Amino acid sequence: MTIKSNTHIPVLINDIMSFIDTGKQNTIFDGTFGGGGYTNIFLNHGHEVYACDLDQTTIDFFQDNNPSNTKLHLENDNFSSYISNFEDGFFDIITLDLGYSSNQLEYSNRGFSYQNVDEALDLRYDISTGVPVYQKIRKLSSADELGKILFRYSGESFSHRIAINLYAAIKATDKEFFVCDAIRVVENSIPKKFLHKINSILSRVWQALRVWVNDEFVHLELFLTTSISKLKQNGVLMIVSFNSLEDKMVTKYMRQMSQKKIIDDFGNTQQDYILITKKAVLPSNDEIDTNRRSRSAMLRVLKKL
Ligand SMILES: C[S@@+](CC[C@H](N)C(=O)[O-])C[C@H]1O[C@@H](n2cnc3c(N)ncnc32)[C@H](O)[C@@H]1O
């Protein structure tokens, strides 16, 4: 990918900042570096940042266009493994802003947007491992398997019809499979009367394939269970999700942690974590007007007591 300019606008950043004590220097984990939007703002407030991204090209672009900063520690890694390098109680703040950045959408050449019809259907954040999603589909043993994957990761009701045709079309060739090929298959798989919903259906299919090829839910689950031990007392975990399945995982975990009660030696009930956001924090209409990508964002915050 050659990023031409940083087009990514950080989502819900004012809300994120409102949960950070700006009166002191915090040690922050940014597990989804992307265009460096969050990290840059954290650095500008004098905080120390440990950041990672699976996509080496986003890191290269940032390093080529910004002066080095001794308070920034930036790695090409998965947030689920990078977090385990740190000792317990290391971070004041831990953030994830899930999914892909606008830079990847526009410049990655990996088919993240179904509007980039000439790109191969790859959808990996990290192209140094695994195979493009069309090749992963080719390796499945049946269309039924693909149907289950599409349904599990998107809830799309035409998953099985789409899977039968997509599997057959990809198996029928040993060549690259492009975004335009996949769109044609999806369009031909749904009844004509649902064609006016094609964009939502394509979004769901793309979401399912992206989640699957990157093992997104596996890494999120792993991250959730390892990250909170890395928080200091009064430390805060903040996660921005962009779809209801991700948000459900985050909410379920944060609820469970905040409902855990411990009885101390004196018989008093203690709680280790508090769910700060009883409801998800959503972008304002102003934010949605200036940044359409923010429209499906949901922020959840858990605090260690
Ligand atoms: C929405 S963008 C983050 C944008 C960033 N907050 C900003 O304001 O510029 C998400 C980034 O997370 C990266 N990513 C996705 N899954 C990841 C994972 N499991 N580990 C590390 N990075 C990941 C993607 O490559 C993408 O660059």
Tab-separated table of N, CA and C in Angstrom, residues 17 26 41 47 66 69 119 165 197 216 219 276:
chain	number	residue	atom	x	y	z
A	17	MET	N	-10.647	11.493	25.275
A	17	MET	CA	-9.815	12.401	26.094
A	17	MET	C	-10.511	12.760	27.405
A	26	ASN	N	0.420	10.211	31.629
A	26	ASN	CA	-0.067	8.836	31.684
A	26	ASN	C	0.753	7.929	30.771
A	41	ILE	N	-2.496	12.694	19.502
A	41	ILE	CA	-3.144	13.566	20.492
A	41	ILE	C	-2.640	13.220	21.897
A	47	HIS	N	1.734	12.568	27.118
A	47	HIS	CA	1.700	11.199	27.635
A	47	HIS	C	2.724	10.318	26.917
A	66	ASN	N	6.606	11.967	10.240
A	66	ASN	CA	6.599	12.616	11.556
A	66	ASN	C	7.986	12.524	12.191
A	69	ASN	N	9.880	10.594	18.265
A	69	ASN	CA	9.481	11.116	19.563
A	69	ASN	C	9.852	10.055	20.596
A	119	GLU	N	-9.820	-3.914	-7.135
A	119	GLU	CA	-8.843	-4.491	-6.205
A	119	GLU	C	-9.129	-5.972	-5.962
A	165	ASN	N	-22.953	-19.465	-4.240
A	165	ASN	CA	-22.471	-18.879	-5.502
A	165	ASN	C	-21.029	-18.365	-5.394
A	197	LYS	N	-31.429	-3.090	-1.255
A	197	LYS	CA	-30.661	-3.164	0.000
A	197	LYS	C	-29.234	-3.647	-0.247
A	216	GLU	N	-10.496	-11.648	13.716
A	216	GLU	CA	-10.667	-10.460	14.566
A	216	GLU	C	-11.262	-10.772	15.933
A	219	HIS	N	-8.794	-12.469	18.374
A	219	HIS	CA	-7.812	-11.557	18.974
A	219	HIS	C	-8.464	-10.604	19.970
A	276	ILE	N	-18.012	2.273	33.388
A	276	ILE	CA	-18.279	3.721	33.404
A	276	ILE	C	-19.419	4.062	32.442
